[in-house]
Coordinates of C-alpha atoms in Angstrom, one line a residue:
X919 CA 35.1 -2.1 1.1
X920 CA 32.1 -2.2 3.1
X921 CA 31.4 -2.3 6.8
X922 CA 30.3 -5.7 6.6
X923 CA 32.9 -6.5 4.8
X924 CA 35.2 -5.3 6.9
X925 CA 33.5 -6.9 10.5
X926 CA 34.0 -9.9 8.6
X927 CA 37.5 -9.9 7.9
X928 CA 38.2 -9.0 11.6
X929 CA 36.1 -11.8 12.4
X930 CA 37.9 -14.3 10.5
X931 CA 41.3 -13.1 11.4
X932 CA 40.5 -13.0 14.8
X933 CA 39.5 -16.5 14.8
X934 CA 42.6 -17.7 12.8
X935 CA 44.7 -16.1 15.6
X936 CA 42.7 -17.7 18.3
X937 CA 43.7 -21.3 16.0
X938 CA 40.1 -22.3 15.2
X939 CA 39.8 -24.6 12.5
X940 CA 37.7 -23.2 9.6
X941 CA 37.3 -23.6 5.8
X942 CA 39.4 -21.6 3.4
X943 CA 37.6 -18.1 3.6
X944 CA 38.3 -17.7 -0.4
X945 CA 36.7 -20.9 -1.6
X946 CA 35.3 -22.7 0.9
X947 CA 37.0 -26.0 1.0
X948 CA 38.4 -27.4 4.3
X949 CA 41.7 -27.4 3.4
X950 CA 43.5 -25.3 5.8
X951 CA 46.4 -27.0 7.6
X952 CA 47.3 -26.7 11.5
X953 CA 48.4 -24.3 12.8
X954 CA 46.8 -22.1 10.6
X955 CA 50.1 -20.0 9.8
X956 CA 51.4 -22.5 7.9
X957 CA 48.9 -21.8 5.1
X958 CA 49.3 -19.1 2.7
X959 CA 48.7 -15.5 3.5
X960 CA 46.4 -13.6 0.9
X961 CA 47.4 -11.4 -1.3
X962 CA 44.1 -10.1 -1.3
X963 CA 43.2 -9.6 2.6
X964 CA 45.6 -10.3 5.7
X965 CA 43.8 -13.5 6.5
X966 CA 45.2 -17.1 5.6
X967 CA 44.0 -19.0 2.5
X968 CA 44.7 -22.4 1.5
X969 CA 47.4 -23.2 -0.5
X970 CA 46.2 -23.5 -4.0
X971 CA 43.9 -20.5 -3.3
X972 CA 47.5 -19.2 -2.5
X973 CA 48.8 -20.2 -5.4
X974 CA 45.8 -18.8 -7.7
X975 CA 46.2 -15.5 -5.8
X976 CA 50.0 -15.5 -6.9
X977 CA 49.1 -16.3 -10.6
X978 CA 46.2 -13.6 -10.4
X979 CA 48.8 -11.0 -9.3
X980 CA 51.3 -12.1 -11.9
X981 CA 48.9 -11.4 -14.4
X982 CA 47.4 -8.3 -12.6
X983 CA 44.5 -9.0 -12.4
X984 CA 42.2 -9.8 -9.5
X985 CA 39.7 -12.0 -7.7
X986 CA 37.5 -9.7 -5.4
X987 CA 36.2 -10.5 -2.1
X988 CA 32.9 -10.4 -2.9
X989 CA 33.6 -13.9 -4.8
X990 CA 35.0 -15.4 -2.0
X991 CA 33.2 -18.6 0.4
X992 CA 33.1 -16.5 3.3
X993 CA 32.1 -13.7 2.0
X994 CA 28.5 -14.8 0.2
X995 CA 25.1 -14.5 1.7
X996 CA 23.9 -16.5 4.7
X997 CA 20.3 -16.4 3.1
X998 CA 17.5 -16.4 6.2
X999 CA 14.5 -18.6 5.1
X1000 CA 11.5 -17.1 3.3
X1001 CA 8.0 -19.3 2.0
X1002 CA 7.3 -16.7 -0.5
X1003 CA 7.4 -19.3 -3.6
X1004 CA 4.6 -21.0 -1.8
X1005 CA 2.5 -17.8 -1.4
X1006 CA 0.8 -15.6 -3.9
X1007 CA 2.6 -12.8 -5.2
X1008 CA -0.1 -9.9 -3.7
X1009 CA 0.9 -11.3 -0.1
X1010 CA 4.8 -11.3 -0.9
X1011 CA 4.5 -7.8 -2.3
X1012 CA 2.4 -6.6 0.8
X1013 CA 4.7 -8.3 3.6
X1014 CA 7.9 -7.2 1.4
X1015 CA 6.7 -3.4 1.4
X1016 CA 5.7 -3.5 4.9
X1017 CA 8.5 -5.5 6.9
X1018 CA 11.6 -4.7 4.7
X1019 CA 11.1 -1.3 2.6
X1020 CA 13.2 0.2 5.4
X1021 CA 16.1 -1.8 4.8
X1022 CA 15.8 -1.7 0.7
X1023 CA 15.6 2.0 0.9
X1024 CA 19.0 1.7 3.3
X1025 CA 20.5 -0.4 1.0
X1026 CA 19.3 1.5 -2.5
X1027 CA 20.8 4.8 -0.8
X1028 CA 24.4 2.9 0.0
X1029 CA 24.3 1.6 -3.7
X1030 CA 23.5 5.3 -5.0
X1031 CA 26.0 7.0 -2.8
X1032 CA 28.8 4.3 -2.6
X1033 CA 28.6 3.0 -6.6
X1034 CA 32.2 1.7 -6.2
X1035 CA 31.1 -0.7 -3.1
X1036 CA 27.4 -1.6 -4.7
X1037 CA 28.7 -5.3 -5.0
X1038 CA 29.2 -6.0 -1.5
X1039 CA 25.6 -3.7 -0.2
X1040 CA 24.2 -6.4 -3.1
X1041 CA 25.4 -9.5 -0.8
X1042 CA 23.8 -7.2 2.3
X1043 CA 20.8 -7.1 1.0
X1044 CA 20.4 -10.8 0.6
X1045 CA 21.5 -11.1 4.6
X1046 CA 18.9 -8.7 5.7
X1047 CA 15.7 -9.5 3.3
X1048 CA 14.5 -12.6 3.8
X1049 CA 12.7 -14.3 0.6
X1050 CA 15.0 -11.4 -2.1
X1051 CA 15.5 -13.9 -5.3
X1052 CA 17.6 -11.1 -7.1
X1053 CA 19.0 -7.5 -6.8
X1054 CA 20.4 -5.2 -9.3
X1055 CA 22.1 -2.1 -7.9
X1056 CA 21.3 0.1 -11.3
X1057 CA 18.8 1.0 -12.1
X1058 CA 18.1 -0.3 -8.3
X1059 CA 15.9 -3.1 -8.3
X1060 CA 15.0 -6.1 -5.9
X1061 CA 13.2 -9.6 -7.3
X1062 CA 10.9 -11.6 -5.1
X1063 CA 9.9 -15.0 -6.3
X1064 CA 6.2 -15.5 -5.4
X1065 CA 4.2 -18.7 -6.6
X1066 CA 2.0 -17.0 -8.7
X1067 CA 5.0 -14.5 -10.9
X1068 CA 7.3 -12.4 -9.2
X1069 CA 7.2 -9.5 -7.0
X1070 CA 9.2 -6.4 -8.5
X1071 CA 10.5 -3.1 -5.6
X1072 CA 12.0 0.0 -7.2
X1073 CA 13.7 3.2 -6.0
X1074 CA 15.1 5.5 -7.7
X1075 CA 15.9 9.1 -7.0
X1076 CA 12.8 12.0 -7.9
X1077 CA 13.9 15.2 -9.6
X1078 CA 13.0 17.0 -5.8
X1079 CA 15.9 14.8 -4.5
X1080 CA 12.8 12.4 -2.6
X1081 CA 13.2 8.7 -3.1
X1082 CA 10.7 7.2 -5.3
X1083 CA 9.5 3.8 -4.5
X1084 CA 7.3 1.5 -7.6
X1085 CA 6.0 -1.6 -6.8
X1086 CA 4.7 -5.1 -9.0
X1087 CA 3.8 -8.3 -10.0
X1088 CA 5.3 -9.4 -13.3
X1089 CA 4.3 -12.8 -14.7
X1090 CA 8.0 -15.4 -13.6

């Protein structure tokens, strides 16, 4: 689990304590009942669900399988606003590689290191670079829509152990 991750859950449990009313954290609906302890309690996360989210979590663990955090409401990407599908893609690729290379590289070493938690750095990424369209953690790659195509970033890891960065425009 990753450190957002984790801030997150804190945050939502502490605000469930505190008897805020808030959506289900797994999907999203406002169907959490007052007081909040009368919901059901994840199987998943110590954090209150609603009950059929309850219920799917009990028929998931019957089954053994899963549903990970990373798929729940509360957990996607607050995306901040980008105009880079009204600009050309030269521009997006220029303002891309000087305002938010530092935070790719950060999140292309987390994904490299930490393979196991690459999801939730994925879902990072689209918090902290506004305009990113797509990201694919291997080989590491981030997608910028642009008006004109799209604006492909690369890293990847040279044989002297320094990152390599590769830059784009492919046709959308």
């Amino acid at each position: 689990m990753t450190e957002r991750m984790e801030r997150k859950l804190l945050d939502l449990k502490a605000r469930q304590q505190d008897g805020e009313h808030m959506p289900c954290p797994r999907c999203g609906k406002d169907r959490m009942k007052e007081p909040v302890h009368t919901n059901a309690l994840s199987r998943v996360a110590d954090v209150y669900v609603c009950d059929d989210c309850g219920t799917a979590e009990a028929m998931l663990a019957f089954m053994k399988q899963q549903y990970p955090l990373t798929c729940w409401a509360a957990f996607q990407p607050q995306r901040p606003p980008a105009d880079f599908k009204a600009r050309p893609a030269h521009e997006v690729m220029e303002t891309v590689l000087r305002t938010q290379s530092e935070d790719l590289q950060r999140i292309f070493l987390l994904c490299r290191d930490d393979p196991e938690n690459a999801e939730g750095y994925r879902l990072e990424a689209f918090e902290s670079c506004p305009g990113l369209s797509e990201l694919w953690p291997q080989p590491f790659q981030a997608k910028f829509q642009a008006a004109d195509g799209a604006v492909l970033i690369r890293f990847k890891t040279g044989l002297d152990g320094g990152i390599r960065v590769a830059a784009n425009v492919v046709d959308s």
